[in-house]
Amino acid sequence: MLIADQLACGRHGKAVLDGVSLQLRPGEVLGVLGANGAGKSTLLATLAGELPPVAGTLTLNGQALAQQSAQTQARCRAVLPQSPSLAFELGVRAVAATGAYPFPELSPRELDALLDHTLQLADAQALTQRRYTALSGGEQQRVQFARVLTQALAGRAPGEYRALLLDEPTASLDPRHQLLLLQTVAQLAHEHQLAVLVILHDVNLAAWWCDRLLLLAEGKVTALGAPPEVLTAEHLHAVYQIDATVLPHPRAPTRQLVCFG
């Protein structure tokens, strides 16, 4: 399991976020919310091992993350950055297949079956005859989602810990594909025991699809817990500096609907 204790995150040795303690649990979707500049992407990059912690401890499966090789980390967690870039003229299937690079033991038949599955989950199977660079931004995002799903599911033994770290994965997607992506993420977490951390800007999408929420503001954790505990008018004002009304969702009264302004 990925565990942070009193973690301070920053860039170039300067902390932008302090005092973060969390467990990225299997079978759960943890949503991260906060205003621009709150440190959400910096937190994700630190949890992914791309940035060293400024302070605190960060462990993966009981061992300090910094002591684990990139290969070991890549076999345990997959990362979808905020703006993935690729300038090579690769086909869509080849891009999705890069997620299997940490798993050279996969046979060609196993890889083909896995790609068929992950491209379907990402609704990208109709794009496989095209070059990645010729796709729209939203289409590229769906292919990148297939790539991280490939990495998260490749060669996974029953009960083996795998984590998905997703930085604003819905940003360039239309409403249908936003819902499809988050539905897929929740299904994989709940039915296949993946651990998921997802950064979102849409509070209502987070309220509907996430099991727990982490609110960040002014370099600190404002709230961490189940959506009904976290999504209060007081917490939302502290994070976004705007009034909010929290109502029972008309389609599911046990869930929250947030109206700003």
PDB file of C-alpha atoms in Angstrom, residues 93 96-97 100 106-122 125 128 146 149-151 153-156:
ATOM      1  CA  ARG A  93      -2.171   0.407 -30.240  1.00  0.00           C
ATOM      2  CA  ALA A  96      -1.249   1.828 -25.374  1.00  0.00           C
ATOM      3  CA  ALA A  97       1.268  -1.044 -25.426  1.00  0.00           C
ATOM      4  CA  ALA A 100       3.354  -3.026 -20.668  1.00  0.00           C
ATOM      5  CA  LEU A 106       4.095 -11.027 -21.012  1.00  0.00           C
ATOM      6  CA  SER A 107       3.738 -13.218 -24.089  1.00  0.00           C
ATOM      7  CA  PRO A 108       2.549 -11.630 -27.365  1.00  0.00           C
ATOM      8  CA  ARG A 109      -0.788 -13.383 -26.962  1.00  0.00           C
ATOM      9  CA  GLU A 110      -1.211 -12.091 -23.393  1.00  0.00           C
ATOM     10  CA  LEU A 111      -0.311  -8.554 -24.472  1.00  0.00           C
ATOM     11  CA  ASP A 112      -2.744  -8.618 -27.398  1.00  0.00           C
ATOM     12  CA  ALA A 113      -5.583  -9.777 -25.146  1.00  0.00           C
ATOM     13  CA  LEU A 114      -4.736  -7.134 -22.556  1.00  0.00           C
ATOM     14  CA  LEU A 115      -4.656  -4.344 -25.160  1.00  0.00           C
ATOM     15  CA  ASP A 116      -7.993  -5.443 -26.575  1.00  0.00           C
ATOM     16  CA  HIS A 117      -9.411  -5.167 -23.054  1.00  0.00           C
ATOM     17  CA  THR A 118      -7.872  -1.827 -22.033  1.00  0.00           C
ATOM     18  CA  LEU A 119      -8.599  -0.094 -25.353  1.00  0.00           C
ATOM     19  CA  GLN A 120     -12.204  -1.188 -24.990  1.00  0.00           C
ATOM     20  CA  LEU A 121     -12.358   0.079 -21.403  1.00  0.00           C
ATOM     21  CA  ALA A 122     -11.051   3.460 -22.595  1.00  0.00           C
ATOM     22  CA  GLN A 125     -10.769   0.587 -29.841  1.00  0.00           C
ATOM     23  CA  THR A 128      -6.542   1.747 -33.446  1.00  0.00           C
ATOM     24  CA  ALA A 146      -5.707   2.852 -22.091  1.00  0.00           C
ATOM     25  CA  LEU A 149      -4.819   0.748 -17.575  1.00  0.00           C
ATOM     26  CA  THR A 150      -2.492  -1.585 -19.447  1.00  0.00           C
ATOM     27  CA  GLN A 151       0.257  -0.859 -16.933  1.00  0.00           C
ATOM     28  CA  LEU A 153      -3.499  -4.573 -15.070  1.00  0.00           C
ATOM     29  CA  ALA A 154      -0.518  -6.244 -16.791  1.00  0.00           C
ATOM     30  CA  GLY A 155       0.499  -9.513 -15.159  1.00  0.00           C
ATOM     31  CA  ARG A 156      -1.366  -8.692 -11.968  1.00  0.00           C
TER      32      ARG A 156
END
